């Protein structure tokens, strides 16, 4: 049994209270909605793409601390990343959240989401924004539009 | 007042631990727990007399049929219906309402109006939305006040000669409001409308008398009244049920079949196609036996006392806000806590062994009304105690600590 | 061959007496009995981790949701479906078929044809009759031979470009015929028709592989495969299920609701409105575990041997006539006995502890075909023994004595 | 536990083998169908009424020994009875079949049906013909037509 502070790490609480890149974007290339029907979490992602790179990203939404912090951390992390790179990174995050393997150290601040593993009902909260972004970036017609 | 220590012994699950803390189960509106008598009635059936019902001449079939039909009789007596023909076994309140929407709903014509309150559970909205879309009917919303009560004046004004059906919940699962259904039924009847009551949240907290209420349909969920999941019932006035087409088709619900013509069976079997949930029905019968042994006058007082205690303690926590303030409340209190999302509250109190529900409670229109996306909800049964509430309150203080 | 003494110990009811004689349960086609592991899985759920599923963040809800969804996964693997999204929990085979008729059926247009065999159970006839009447479709009967087999030449001739759906039972509950469904599915697909298989009688006798069969829908009843009553499943190909409108409306099956618009949830939840039969689903999962431990190669041989023994012994009784003579038979033998009505046979053998079914077996069209009003039916499971059959035969001799 | 011969008494077996008043009637005042969906028993009663009296009665049908014998015994018994009388008699039979009270002796041959009490699933068989007749004789429009 882990302690609650493993889930609600300082980083998470901080990003929940002061989410980075929070706000609507007027001229986004992509507007992506993510919805978790089980808890009502709802986020909207705004993304600008330039030369296969996530050149701008922001989000708005309501949700629990985990989903807001995870969205905030994600925008911080993927801003400026190549699309391919961000997809690879999604896979790492996904693995961290859902597998039982020991966790790599190379995820930086995002390691703070690892505590979610112990709370299966919360995994969806942590992965909501990631799934939304990844789905857009990997879906066929989107790949076309970004080439 | 502490009769409940005996009561709690009837419910084996209440003795378990969660995260090394004793379980504090305050999620009864989602599903109540079962007394041992119900659990045993079901396993006894499985171990000793399981067989398909109605069509067998052998002993096991006789035993299971008798137990099955005696459950129907128990419900009939318990809710004071006129006849067993008025008791249809269903999967739960959702299916009960769907049967009425889909079968009775076929008699509605373009321009007819169906009225649904703003505080309904999705299962008492979406079936009506669907039939309205299909048959070009109007879906009218009965508004509620900020306190979380149906605005009776508005209801009376909205009623008119086009109103064909009124669908209201007896008790709100999101707010705990007990609606003045007897009065509303009377008013609706004066305009010639039929009334269906969603009784899912009422049955474990009060005695129901469908004859006194004079409702046309009453929907029940077994798992919210100490019976197993997968079983519920629909009460309907015989003369209405009689005129309704069947809902599902197959065995049990027919008298004779050939490729040209099929003759349907009489009530209640017309609405019970296929092998029924026999063990569920037997469990429901045992739950009715359990309910029959309760004194609801005492329980009402006991539960009201608990709710008042809960609400008092909640309001002592700064930043905590209770949603709705109905004069008559049963079972449920929903609340918000500063900017802390209900989901986080739920996880943190769970660590302390406390089970509450968080989210929209399948009642999004009411969330929209209060402009919230989710609430935390504590819901009680007669087996809960002041200690349960004290543990919840302490856990909520932990929430505050973490998010401060 | 007498491995069954261990097998029988798994089924507590088989130890009971009926009318002071050991129970001989030969009514398995109506409903099988449950092994202790299934009974215990259900009571363990009730005693230790009952809670509503899917919407809770607390521990009990997590436990019950996991058990619930792991049952879905077990079924998916057991019948070799591609995805859990293709497994819908229902009340039983009847509801499974009704969902397809009512939801998928909405795509049919006047003049379209639905084909149903003469040996179907009412639950695989009446839903189609109803949709045919409603939408002005043609219901075409696939004829059978005196032996009780589908006449494949006739089937092939009847298939045409208007054929939209073919509904056939995998195994006949009245005759025991195993139909050549793989071939029929292939032929129907060539004409562009969709095929639904009624698998109620198959699941306890053989391993099913929906991918290999390539059927579009497959209907299952839990209580006929060692699981509790009130639970079953519908397998459907994802691309078909995806295009179908929901069946019932309420909680679980929606993503969001307001009074203007409702957005439905994804598969499989779109078809699972309301609180599901959680204990039933958990029981069904335990029954799949039980099935997974069986060796169906052995069981098929064992059961065939029993059936041959039964048929041999029956035919030694003068005046006794077996109905149907299919080359591939499973589970069931129906018979007539001079002018003695099946009902009288049932009562007399019951006195000897023997449970058989008597009547039309919810398959009146086949009774009409054989021009009988009722038959006696003995149906076996893998836990039956030669001794069971000997007791039945002796009891039938008593019948003869009384009516001589 | 009673013996099977309590159910299948000689009288029953005899009336099953050789049902009395068996046959279609061409000019009946009433033709009444009785159907037991659970076992498929089906009988048709033919009745002629004269001055409030059951002046003629016959039946056809298929069913188990109990229902055929009971129909046969019934026709024998009520033939020539006044309507009122036959209704009273129905009540006695009904009571005999369904109650646990000791049985009166005045039912003659029909006492042979008493064994059915011990076989709840068979009570409907024994009472099928009786219910069909009684329902016709007591239903309102029928009362009018026979006055
Ligand atoms: C007020 C109300 N109505 C209907 C329902 C639906 O009941 P069930 O899910 O048992 O069908 C519920 C429970 O979720 C409820 O609280
Ligand atoms: C061949 C067949 N199909 C369908 C059914 C209906 O199954 P259920 O009554 O479990 O819905 C049965 C069982 O009676 C059956 O034997």
Coordinates of C-alpha atoms in Angstrom, one line a residue, chain D:
Chain D
X1 CA -45.7 -39.2 0.0
X2 CA -48.7 -40.8 -1.6
X3 CA -48.5 -43.6 -4.0
X4 CA -49.0 -43.1 -7.7
X5 CA -52.2 -45.1 -7.7
X6 CA -53.7 -42.3 -5.7
X7 CA -53.3 -40.1 -8.7
X8 CA -53.9 -42.7 -11.4
X9 CA -56.9 -44.4 -9.9
X10 CA -58.8 -47.0 -11.9
X11 CA -61.6 -44.6 -12.6
X12 CA -59.2 -42.1 -14.1
X13 CA -57.4 -44.6 -16.2
X14 CA -60.8 -45.9 -17.4
X15 CA -62.1 -42.5 -18.3
X16 CA -58.9 -41.7 -20.0
X17 CA -59.0 -44.8 -22.1
X18 CA -62.7 -44.6 -22.8
X19 CA -63.8 -41.0 -22.4
X20 CA -67.6 -40.5 -22.1
X21 CA -69.4 -38.0 -24.2
X22 CA -66.5 -37.6 -26.4
X23 CA -67.2 -36.1 -29.8
X24 CA -68.0 -33.0 -31.7
X25 CA -71.6 -31.6 -31.4
X26 CA -73.0 -30.0 -34.5
X27 CA -75.7 -27.7 -33.1
X28 CA -74.3 -26.7 -29.7
X29 CA -75.4 -23.5 -28.0
X30 CA -71.9 -22.9 -26.7
X31 CA -68.6 -24.1 -27.9
X32 CA -65.9 -23.4 -25.3
X33 CA -62.2 -23.8 -25.7
X34 CA -59.9 -24.6 -22.9
X35 CA -56.1 -24.4 -23.2
X36 CA -53.3 -25.1 -20.9
X37 CA -50.3 -23.5 -22.5
X38 CA -47.8 -25.1 -20.1
X39 CA -48.5 -28.6 -21.3
X40 CA -50.4 -28.1 -24.5
X41 CA -53.6 -29.6 -23.3
X42 CA -56.5 -28.4 -25.4
X43 CA -60.1 -29.3 -25.1
X44 CA -63.3 -28.1 -26.7
X45 CA -66.6 -28.3 -24.9
X46 CA -70.0 -28.4 -26.6
X47 CA -73.0 -27.5 -24.5
X48 CA -76.7 -27.2 -25.2
X49 CA -78.9 -25.4 -22.7
X50 CA -82.6 -25.8 -22.2
X51 CA -84.5 -24.0 -19.4
X52 CA -81.4 -23.3 -17.4
X53 CA -80.4 -26.9 -17.7
X54 CA -77.3 -28.4 -19.3
X55 CA -79.3 -30.6 -21.6
X56 CA -76.5 -31.9 -23.8
X57 CA -72.7 -31.8 -23.3
X58 CA -69.8 -33.3 -25.1
X59 CA -66.1 -32.6 -25.6
X60 CA -63.1 -33.4 -27.8
X61 CA -59.4 -32.7 -27.2
X62 CA -56.0 -33.9 -26.5
X63 CA -54.3 -33.9 -23.2
X64 CA -52.9 -36.0 -20.4
X65 CA -54.9 -38.7 -18.6
X66 CA -55.9 -36.4 -15.8
X67 CA -57.3 -33.7 -18.1
X68 CA -59.1 -36.2 -20.4
X69 CA -60.5 -38.2 -17.5
X70 CA -61.6 -35.0 -15.6
X71 CA -63.3 -33.7 -18.7
X72 CA -65.1 -37.0 -19.2
X73 CA -66.1 -37.2 -15.6
X74 CA -67.4 -33.7 -15.7
X75 CA -69.6 -34.2 -18.7
X76 CA -71.1 -37.3 -17.1
X77 CA -71.7 -35.4 -13.9
X78 CA -73.2 -32.1 -15.1
X79 CA -75.3 -33.5 -17.9
X80 CA -78.9 -32.6 -16.9
X81 CA -77.8 -30.3 -14.1
X82 CA -79.3 -26.9 -13.6
X83 CA -76.8 -24.1 -14.4
X84 CA -76.8 -22.9 -10.8
X85 CA -76.3 -26.4 -9.5
X86 CA -73.3 -26.9 -11.8
X87 CA -71.7 -23.7 -10.7
X88 CA -72.1 -24.8 -7.1
X89 CA -70.6 -28.1 -8.0
X90 CA -67.7 -26.4 -9.7
X91 CA -66.9 -24.6 -6.5
X92 CA -66.8 -27.9 -4.6
X93 CA -64.5 -29.5 -7.2
X94 CA -62.3 -26.4 -7.1
X95 CA -62.1 -26.6 -3.3
X96 CA -61.3 -30.3 -3.4
X97 CA -58.5 -29.7 -5.8
X98 CA -56.9 -26.7 -4.3
X99 CA -57.6 -26.6 -0.5
X100 CA -56.2 -28.8 2.2
X101 CA -59.5 -29.3 4.0
X102 CA -60.8 -32.8 4.5
X103 CA -62.8 -33.9 1.5
X104 CA -66.6 -34.2 1.5
X105 CA -68.0 -37.5 0.5
X106 CA -70.8 -36.2 -1.8
X107 CA -68.8 -35.9 -5.0
X108 CA -69.2 -39.5 -6.0
X109 CA -66.8 -40.7 -8.7
X110 CA -65.3 -37.3 -8.8
X111 CA -63.6 -38.0 -5.5
X112 CA -61.2 -39.9 -7.6
X113 CA -59.7 -36.6 -8.7
X114 CA -58.7 -35.8 -5.1
X115 CA -55.3 -37.4 -5.6
X116 CA -54.3 -34.5 -7.8
X117 CA -53.9 -32.3 -4.6
X118 CA -50.6 -33.9 -4.0
X119 CA -49.4 -33.0 -7.5
X120 CA -49.5 -29.2 -7.7
X121 CA -48.3 -29.1 -11.3
X122 CA -51.2 -31.3 -12.3
X123 CA -54.1 -29.3 -10.7
X124 CA -54.5 -27.2 -13.8
X125 CA -54.9 -30.4 -15.9
X126 CA -57.7 -31.6 -13.6
X127 CA -59.5 -28.3 -13.5
X128 CA -59.1 -27.3 -17.2
X129 CA -62.5 -28.4 -18.3
X130 CA -64.2 -27.3 -15.2
X131 CA -62.8 -23.8 -15.5
X132 CA -63.8 -23.6 -19.1
X133 CA -67.4 -24.6 -18.4
X134 CA -67.7 -22.4 -15.3
X135 CA -66.3 -19.3 -17.0
X136 CA -68.9 -19.5 -19.7
X137 CA -71.8 -20.2 -17.3
X138 CA -70.9 -17.4 -15.0
X139 CA -69.7 -14.7 -17.4
X140 CA -72.1 -11.8 -17.6
X141 CA -73.2 -11.9 -21.1
X142 CA -73.7 -15.6 -20.9
X143 CA -76.0 -15.3 -17.8
X144 CA -78.1 -13.0 -19.9
X145 CA -78.3 -15.3 -22.8
X146 CA -79.4 -18.2 -20.6
X147 CA -82.2 -16.4 -18.8

